[in-house]
JSON list of N, CA and C in Angstrom, two decimals:
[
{"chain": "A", "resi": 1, "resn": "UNK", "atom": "N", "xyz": [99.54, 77.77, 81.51]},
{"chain": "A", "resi": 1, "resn": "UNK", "atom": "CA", "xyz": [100.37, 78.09, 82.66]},
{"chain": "A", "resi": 1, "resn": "UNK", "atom": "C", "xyz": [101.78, 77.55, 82.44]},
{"chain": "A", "resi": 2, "resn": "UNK", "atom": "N", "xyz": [102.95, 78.26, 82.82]},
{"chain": "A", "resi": 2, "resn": "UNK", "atom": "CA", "xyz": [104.26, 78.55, 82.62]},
{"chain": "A", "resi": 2, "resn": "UNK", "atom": "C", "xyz": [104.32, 77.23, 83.97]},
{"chain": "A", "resi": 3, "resn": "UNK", "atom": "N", "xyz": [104.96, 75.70, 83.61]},
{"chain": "A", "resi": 3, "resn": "UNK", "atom": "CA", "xyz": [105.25, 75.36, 84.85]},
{"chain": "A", "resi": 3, "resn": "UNK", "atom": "C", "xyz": [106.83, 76.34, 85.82]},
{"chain": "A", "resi": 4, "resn": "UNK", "atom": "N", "xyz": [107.27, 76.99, 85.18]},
{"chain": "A", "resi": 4, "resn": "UNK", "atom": "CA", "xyz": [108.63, 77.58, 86.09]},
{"chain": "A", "resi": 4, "resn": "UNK", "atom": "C", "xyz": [108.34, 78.99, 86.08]},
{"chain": "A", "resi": 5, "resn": "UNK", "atom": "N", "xyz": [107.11, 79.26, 85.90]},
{"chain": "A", "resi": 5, "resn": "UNK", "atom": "CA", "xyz": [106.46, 80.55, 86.87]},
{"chain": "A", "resi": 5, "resn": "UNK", "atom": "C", "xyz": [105.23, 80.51, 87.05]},
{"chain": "A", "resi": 6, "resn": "UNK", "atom": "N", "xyz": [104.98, 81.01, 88.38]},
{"chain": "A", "resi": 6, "resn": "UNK", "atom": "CA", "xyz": [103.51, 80.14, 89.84]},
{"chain": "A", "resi": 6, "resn": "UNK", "atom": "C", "xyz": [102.42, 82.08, 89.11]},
{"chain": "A", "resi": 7, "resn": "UNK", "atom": "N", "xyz": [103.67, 82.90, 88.32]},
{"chain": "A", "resi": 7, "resn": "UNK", "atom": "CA", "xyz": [102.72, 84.33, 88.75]},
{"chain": "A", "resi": 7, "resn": "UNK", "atom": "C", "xyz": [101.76, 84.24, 87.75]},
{"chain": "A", "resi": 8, "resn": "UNK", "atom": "N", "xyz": [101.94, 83.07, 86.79]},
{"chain": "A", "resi": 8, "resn": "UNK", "atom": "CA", "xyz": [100.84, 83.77, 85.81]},
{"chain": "A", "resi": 8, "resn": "UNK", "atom": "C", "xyz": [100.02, 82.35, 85.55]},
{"chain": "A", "resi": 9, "resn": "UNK", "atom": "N", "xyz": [98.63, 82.72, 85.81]},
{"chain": "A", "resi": 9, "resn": "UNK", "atom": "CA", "xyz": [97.53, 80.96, 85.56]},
{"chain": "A", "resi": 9, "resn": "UNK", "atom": "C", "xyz": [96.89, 81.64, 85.16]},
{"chain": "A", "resi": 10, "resn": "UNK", "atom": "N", "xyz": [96.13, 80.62, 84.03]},
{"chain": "A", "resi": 10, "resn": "UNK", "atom": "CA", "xyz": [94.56, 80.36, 82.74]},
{"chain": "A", "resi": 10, "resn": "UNK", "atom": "C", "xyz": [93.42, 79.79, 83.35]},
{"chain": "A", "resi": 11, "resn": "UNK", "atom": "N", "xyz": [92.72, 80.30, 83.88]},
{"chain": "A", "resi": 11, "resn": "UNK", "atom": "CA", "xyz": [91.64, 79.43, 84.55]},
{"chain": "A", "resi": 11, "resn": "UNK", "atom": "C", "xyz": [90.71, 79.12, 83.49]},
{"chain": "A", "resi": 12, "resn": "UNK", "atom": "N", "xyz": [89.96, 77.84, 83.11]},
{"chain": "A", "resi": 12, "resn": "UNK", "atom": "CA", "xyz": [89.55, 77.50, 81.98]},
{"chain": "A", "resi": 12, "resn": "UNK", "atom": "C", "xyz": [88.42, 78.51, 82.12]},
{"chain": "A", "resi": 13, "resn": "UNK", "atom": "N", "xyz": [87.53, 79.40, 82.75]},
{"chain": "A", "resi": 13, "resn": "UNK", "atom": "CA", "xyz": [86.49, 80.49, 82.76]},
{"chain": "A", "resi": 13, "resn": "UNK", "atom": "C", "xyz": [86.68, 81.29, 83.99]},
{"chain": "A", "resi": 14, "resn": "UNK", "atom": "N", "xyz": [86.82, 82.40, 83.41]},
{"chain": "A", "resi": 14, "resn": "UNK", "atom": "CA", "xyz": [87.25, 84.13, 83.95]},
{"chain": "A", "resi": 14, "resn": "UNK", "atom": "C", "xyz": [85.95, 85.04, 84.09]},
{"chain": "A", "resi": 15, "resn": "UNK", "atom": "N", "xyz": [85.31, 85.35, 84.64]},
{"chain": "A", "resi": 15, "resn": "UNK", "atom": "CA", "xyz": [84.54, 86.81, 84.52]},
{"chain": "A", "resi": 15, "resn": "UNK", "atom": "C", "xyz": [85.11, 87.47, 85.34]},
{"chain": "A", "resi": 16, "resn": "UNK", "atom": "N", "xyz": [84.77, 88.64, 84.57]},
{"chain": "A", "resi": 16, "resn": "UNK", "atom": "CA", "xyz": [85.37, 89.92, 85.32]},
{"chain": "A", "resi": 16, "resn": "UNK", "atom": "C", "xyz": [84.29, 91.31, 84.63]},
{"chain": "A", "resi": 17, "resn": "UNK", "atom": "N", "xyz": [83.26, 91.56, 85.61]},
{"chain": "A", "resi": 17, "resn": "UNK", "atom": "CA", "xyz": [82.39, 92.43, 85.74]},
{"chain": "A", "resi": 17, "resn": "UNK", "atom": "C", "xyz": [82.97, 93.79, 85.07]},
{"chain": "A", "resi": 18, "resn": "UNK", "atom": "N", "xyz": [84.16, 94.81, 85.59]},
{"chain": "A", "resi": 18, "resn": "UNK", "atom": "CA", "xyz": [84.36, 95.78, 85.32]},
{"chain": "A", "resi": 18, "resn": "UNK", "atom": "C", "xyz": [85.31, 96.37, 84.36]},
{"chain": "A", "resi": 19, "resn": "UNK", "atom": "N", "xyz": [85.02, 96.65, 83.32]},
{"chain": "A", "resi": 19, "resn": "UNK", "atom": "CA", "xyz": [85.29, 96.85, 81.84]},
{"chain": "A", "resi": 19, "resn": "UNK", "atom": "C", "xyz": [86.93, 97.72, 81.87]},
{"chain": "A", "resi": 20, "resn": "UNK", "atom": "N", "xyz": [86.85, 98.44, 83.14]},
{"chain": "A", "resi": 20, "resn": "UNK", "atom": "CA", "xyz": [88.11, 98.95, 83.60]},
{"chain": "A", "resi": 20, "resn": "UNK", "atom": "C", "xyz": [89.08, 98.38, 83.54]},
{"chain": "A", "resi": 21, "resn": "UNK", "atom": "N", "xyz": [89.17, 96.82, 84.05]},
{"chain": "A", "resi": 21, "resn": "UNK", "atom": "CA", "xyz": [90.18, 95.70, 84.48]},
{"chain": "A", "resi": 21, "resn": "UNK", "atom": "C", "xyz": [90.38, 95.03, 83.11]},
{"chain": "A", "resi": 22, "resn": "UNK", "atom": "N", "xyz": [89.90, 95.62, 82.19]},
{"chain": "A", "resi": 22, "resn": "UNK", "atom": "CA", "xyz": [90.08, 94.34, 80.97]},
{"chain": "A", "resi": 22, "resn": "UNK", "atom": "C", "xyz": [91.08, 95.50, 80.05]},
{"chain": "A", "resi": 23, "resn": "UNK", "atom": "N", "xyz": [92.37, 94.83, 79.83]},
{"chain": "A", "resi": 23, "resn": "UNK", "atom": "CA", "xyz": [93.66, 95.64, 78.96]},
{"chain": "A", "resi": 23, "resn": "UNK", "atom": "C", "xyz": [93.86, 94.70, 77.84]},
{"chain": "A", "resi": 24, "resn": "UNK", "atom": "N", "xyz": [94.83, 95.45, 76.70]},
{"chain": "A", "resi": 24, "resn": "UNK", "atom": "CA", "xyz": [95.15, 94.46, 75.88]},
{"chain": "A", "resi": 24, "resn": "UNK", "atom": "C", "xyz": [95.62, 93.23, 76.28]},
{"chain": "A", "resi": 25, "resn": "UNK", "atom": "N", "xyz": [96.49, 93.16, 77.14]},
{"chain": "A", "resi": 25, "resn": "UNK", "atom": "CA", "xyz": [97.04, 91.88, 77.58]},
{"chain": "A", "resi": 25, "resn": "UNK", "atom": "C", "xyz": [96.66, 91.22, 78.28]},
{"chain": "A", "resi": 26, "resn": "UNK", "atom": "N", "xyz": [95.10, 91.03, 79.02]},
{"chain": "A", "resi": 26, "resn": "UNK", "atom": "CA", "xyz": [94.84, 90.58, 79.85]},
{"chain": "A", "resi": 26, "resn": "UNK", "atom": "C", "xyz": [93.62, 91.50, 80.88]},
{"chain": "A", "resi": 27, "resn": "UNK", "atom": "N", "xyz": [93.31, 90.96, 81.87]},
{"chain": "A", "resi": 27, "resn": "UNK", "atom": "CA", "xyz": [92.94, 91.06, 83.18]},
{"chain": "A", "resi": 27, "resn": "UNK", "atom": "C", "xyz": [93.56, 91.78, 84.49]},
{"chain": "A", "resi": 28, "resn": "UNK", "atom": "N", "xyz": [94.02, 93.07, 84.50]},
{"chain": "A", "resi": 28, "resn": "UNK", "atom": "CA", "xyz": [94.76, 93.66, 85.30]},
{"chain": "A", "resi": 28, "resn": "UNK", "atom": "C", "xyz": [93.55, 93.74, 86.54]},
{"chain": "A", "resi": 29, "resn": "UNK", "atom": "N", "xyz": [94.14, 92.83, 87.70]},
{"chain": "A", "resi": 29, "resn": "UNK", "atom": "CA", "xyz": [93.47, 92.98, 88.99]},
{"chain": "A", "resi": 29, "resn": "UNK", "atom": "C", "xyz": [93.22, 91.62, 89.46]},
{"chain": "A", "resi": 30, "resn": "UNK", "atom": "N", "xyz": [92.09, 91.66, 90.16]},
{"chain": "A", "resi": 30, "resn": "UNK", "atom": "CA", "xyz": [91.41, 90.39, 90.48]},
{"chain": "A", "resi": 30, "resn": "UNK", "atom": "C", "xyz": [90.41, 89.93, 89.99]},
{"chain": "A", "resi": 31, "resn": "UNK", "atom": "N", "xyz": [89.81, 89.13, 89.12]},
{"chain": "A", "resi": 31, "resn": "UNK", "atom": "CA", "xyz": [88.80, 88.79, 88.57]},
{"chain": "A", "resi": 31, "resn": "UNK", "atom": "C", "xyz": [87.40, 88.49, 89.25]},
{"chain": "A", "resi": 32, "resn": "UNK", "atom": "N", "xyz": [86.17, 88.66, 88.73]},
{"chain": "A", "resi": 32, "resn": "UNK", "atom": "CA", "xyz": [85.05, 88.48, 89.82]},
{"chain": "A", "resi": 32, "resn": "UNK", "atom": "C", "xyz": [84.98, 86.95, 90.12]},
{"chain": "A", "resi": 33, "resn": "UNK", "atom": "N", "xyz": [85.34, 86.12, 88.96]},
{"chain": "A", "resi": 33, "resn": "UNK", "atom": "CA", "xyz": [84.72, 84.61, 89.25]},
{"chain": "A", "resi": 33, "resn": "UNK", "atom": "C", "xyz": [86.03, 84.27, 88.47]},
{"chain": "A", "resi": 34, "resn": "UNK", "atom": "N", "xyz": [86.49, 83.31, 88.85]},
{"chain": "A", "resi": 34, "resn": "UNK", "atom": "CA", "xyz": [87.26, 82.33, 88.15]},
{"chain": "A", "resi": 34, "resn": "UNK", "atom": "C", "xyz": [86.77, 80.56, 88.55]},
{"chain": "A", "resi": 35, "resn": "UNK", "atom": "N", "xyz": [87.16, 79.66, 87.32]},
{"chain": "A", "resi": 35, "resn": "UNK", "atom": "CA", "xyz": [86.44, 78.87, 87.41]},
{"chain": "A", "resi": 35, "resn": "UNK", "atom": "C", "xyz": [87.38, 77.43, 86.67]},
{"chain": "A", "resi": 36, "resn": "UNK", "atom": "N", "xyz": [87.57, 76.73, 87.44]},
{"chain": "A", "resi": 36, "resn": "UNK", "atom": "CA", "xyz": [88.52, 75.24, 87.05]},
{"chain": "A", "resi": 36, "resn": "UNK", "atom": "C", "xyz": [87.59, 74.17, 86.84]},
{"chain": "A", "resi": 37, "resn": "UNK", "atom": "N", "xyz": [87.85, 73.94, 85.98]},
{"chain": "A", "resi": 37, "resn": "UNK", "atom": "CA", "xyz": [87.06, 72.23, 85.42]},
{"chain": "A", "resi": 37, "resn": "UNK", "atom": "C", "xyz": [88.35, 70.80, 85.19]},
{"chain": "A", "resi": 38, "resn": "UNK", "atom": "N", "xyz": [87.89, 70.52, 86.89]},
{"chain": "A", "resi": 38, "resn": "UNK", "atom": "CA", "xyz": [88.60, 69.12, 87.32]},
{"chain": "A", "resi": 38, "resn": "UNK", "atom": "C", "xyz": [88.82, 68.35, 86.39]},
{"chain": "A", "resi": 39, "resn": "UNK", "atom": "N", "xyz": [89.57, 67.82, 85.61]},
{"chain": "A", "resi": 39, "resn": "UNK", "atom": "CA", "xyz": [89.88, 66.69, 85.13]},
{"chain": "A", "resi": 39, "resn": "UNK", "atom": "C", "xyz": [90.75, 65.53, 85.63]},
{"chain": "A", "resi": 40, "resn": "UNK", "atom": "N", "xyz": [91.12, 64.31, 85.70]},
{"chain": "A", "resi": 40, "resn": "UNK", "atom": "CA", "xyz": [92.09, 63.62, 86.05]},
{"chain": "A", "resi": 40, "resn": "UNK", "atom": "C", "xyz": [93.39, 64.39, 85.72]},
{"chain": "A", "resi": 41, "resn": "UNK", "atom": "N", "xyz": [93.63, 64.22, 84.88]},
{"chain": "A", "resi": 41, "resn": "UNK", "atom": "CA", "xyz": [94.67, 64.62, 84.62]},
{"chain": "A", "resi": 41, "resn": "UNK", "atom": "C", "xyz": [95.57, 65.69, 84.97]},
{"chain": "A", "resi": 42, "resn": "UNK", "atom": "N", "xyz": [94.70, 66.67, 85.20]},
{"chain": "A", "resi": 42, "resn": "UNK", "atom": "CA", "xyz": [94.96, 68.37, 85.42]},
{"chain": "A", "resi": 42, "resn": "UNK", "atom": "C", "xyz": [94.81, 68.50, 86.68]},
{"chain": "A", "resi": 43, "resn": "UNK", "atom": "N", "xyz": [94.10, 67.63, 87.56]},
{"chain": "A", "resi": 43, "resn": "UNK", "atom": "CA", "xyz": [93.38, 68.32, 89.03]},
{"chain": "A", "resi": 43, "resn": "UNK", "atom": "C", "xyz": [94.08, 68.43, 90.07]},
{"chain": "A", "resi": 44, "resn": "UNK", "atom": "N", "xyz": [95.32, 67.39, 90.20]},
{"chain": "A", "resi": 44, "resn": "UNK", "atom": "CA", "xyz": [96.46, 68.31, 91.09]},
{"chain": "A", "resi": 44, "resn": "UNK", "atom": "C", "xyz": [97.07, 69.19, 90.89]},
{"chain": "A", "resi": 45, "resn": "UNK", "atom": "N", "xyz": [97.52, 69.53, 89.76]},
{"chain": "A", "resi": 45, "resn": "UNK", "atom": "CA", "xyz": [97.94, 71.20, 89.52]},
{"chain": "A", "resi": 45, "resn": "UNK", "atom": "C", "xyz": [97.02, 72.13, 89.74]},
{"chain": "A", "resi": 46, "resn": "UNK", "atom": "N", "xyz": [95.84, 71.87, 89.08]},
{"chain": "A", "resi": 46, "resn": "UNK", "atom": "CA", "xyz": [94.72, 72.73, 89.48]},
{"chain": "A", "resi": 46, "resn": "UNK", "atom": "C", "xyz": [94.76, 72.74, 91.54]},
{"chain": "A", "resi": 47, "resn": "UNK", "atom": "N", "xyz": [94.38, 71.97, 92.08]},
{"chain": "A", "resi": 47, "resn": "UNK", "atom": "CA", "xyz": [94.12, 71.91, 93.39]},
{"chain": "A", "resi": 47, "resn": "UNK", "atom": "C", "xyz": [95.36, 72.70, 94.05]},
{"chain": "A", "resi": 48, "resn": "UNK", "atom": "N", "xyz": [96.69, 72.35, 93.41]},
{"chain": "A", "resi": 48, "resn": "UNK", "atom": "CA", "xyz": [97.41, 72.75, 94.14]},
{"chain": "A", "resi": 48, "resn": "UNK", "atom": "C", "xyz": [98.04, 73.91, 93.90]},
{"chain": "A", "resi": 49, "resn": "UNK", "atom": "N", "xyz": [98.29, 74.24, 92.55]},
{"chain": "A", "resi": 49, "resn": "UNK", "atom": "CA", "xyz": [99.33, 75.31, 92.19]},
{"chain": "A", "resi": 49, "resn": "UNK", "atom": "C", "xyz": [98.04, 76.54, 92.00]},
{"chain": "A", "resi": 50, "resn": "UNK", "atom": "N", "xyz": [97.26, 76.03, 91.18]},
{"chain": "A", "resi": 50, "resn": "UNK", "atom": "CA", "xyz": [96.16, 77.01, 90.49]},
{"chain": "A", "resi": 50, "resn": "UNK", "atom": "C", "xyz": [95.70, 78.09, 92.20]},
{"chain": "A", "resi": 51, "resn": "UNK", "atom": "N", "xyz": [94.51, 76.97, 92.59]},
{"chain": "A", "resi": 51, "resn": "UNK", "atom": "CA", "xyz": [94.36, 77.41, 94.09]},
{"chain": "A", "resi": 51, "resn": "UNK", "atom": "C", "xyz": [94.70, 78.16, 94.89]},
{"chain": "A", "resi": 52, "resn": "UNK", "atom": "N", "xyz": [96.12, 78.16, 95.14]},
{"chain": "A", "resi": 52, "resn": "UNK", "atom": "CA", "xyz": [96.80, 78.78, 96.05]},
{"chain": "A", "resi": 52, "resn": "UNK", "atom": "C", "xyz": [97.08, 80.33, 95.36]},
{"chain": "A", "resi": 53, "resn": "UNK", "atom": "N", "xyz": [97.25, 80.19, 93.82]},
{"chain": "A", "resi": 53, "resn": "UNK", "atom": "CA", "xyz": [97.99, 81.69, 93.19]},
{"chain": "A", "resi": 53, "resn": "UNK", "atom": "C", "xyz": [96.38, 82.29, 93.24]},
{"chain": "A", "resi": 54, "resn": "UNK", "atom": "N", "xyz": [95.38, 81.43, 92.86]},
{"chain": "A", "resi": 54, "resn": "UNK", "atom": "CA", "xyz": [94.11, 82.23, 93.07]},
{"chain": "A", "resi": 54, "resn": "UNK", "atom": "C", "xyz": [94.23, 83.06, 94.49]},
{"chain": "A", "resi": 55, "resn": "UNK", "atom": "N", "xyz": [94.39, 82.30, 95.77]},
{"chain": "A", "resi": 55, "resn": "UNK", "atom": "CA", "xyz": [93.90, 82.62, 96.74]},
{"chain": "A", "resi": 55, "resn": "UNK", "atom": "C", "xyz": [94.99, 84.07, 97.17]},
{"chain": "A", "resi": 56, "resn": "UNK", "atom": "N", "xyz": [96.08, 83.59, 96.59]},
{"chain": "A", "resi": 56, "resn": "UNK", "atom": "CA", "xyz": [96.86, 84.95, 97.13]},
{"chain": "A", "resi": 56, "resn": "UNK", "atom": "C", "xyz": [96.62, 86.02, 96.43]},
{"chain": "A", "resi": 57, "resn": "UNK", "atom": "N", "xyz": [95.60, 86.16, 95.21]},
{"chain": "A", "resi": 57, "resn": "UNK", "atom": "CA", "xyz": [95.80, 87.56, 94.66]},
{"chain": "A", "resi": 57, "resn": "UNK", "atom": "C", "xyz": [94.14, 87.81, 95.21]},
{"chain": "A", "resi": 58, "resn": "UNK", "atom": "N", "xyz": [93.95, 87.39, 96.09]},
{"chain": "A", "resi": 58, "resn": "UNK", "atom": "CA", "xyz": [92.69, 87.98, 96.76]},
{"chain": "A", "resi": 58, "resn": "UNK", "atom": "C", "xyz": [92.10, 86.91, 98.12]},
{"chain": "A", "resi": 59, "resn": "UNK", "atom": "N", "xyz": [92.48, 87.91, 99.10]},
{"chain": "A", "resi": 59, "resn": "UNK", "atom": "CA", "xyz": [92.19, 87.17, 100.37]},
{"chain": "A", "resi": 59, "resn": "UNK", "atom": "C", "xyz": [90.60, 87.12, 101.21]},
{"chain": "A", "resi": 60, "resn": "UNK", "atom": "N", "xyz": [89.81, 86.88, 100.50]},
{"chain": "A", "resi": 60, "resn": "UNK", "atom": "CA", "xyz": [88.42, 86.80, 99.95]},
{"chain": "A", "resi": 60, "resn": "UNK", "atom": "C", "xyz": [88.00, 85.98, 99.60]},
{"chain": "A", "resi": 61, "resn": "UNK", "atom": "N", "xyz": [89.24, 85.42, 98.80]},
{"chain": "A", "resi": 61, "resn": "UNK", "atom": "CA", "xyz": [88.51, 84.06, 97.76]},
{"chain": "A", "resi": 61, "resn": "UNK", "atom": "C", "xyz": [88.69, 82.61, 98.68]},
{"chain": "A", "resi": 62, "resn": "UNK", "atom": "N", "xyz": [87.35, 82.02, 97.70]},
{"chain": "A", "resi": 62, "resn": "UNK", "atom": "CA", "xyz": [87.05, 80.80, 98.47]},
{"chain": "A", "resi": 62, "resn": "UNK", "atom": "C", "xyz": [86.91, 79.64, 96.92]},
{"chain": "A", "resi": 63, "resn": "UNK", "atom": "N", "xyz": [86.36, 78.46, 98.06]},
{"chain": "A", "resi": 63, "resn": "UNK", "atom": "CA", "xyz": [86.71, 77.71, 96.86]},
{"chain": "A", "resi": 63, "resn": "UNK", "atom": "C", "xyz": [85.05, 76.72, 97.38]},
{"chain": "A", "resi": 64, "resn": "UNK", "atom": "N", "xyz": [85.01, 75.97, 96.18]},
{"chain": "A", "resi": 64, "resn": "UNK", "atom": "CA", "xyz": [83.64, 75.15, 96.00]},
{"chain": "A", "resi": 64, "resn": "UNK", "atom": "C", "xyz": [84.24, 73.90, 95.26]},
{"chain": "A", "resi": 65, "resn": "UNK", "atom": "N", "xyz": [83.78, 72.73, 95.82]},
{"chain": "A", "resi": 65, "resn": "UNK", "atom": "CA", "xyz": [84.26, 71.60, 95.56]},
{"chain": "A", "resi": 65, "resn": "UNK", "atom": "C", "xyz": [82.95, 70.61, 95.19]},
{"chain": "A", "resi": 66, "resn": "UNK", "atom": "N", "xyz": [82.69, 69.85, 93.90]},
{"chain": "A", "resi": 66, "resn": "UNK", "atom": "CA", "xyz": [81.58, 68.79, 94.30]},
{"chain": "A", "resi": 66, "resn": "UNK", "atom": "C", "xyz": [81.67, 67.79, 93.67]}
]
């Protein structure tokens, strides 16, 4: 992830069910599962920046914490 642009995040594991959405460059759409693995180090960016760009490209998505 680009810290001086919020549009584009790596979630450390992506599925994406429909073979349609998968282009050379990527993942065009919304992905079925995306998936962050907390570390110290990483987990406020994750919590905060990651999170939020997740949540706006699909107002659906939820989150699981444990």
């Amino acid at each position: 992830m680009d810290d001086e642009n919020d549009n584009y995040v790596e979630p450390d594991i992506t599925l994406i069910c429909d073979q349609s959405k998968i282009h050379q460059k990527g993942c065009v759409g919304v992905p079925d599962l995306v998936v962050e693995v907390l570390s110290p180090s990483t987990a406020l960016k994750d919590k905060r920046v990651k999170l939020r760009r997740y949540r706006l490209s699909d107002g659906a998505a939820r989150s699981l914490q444990s």
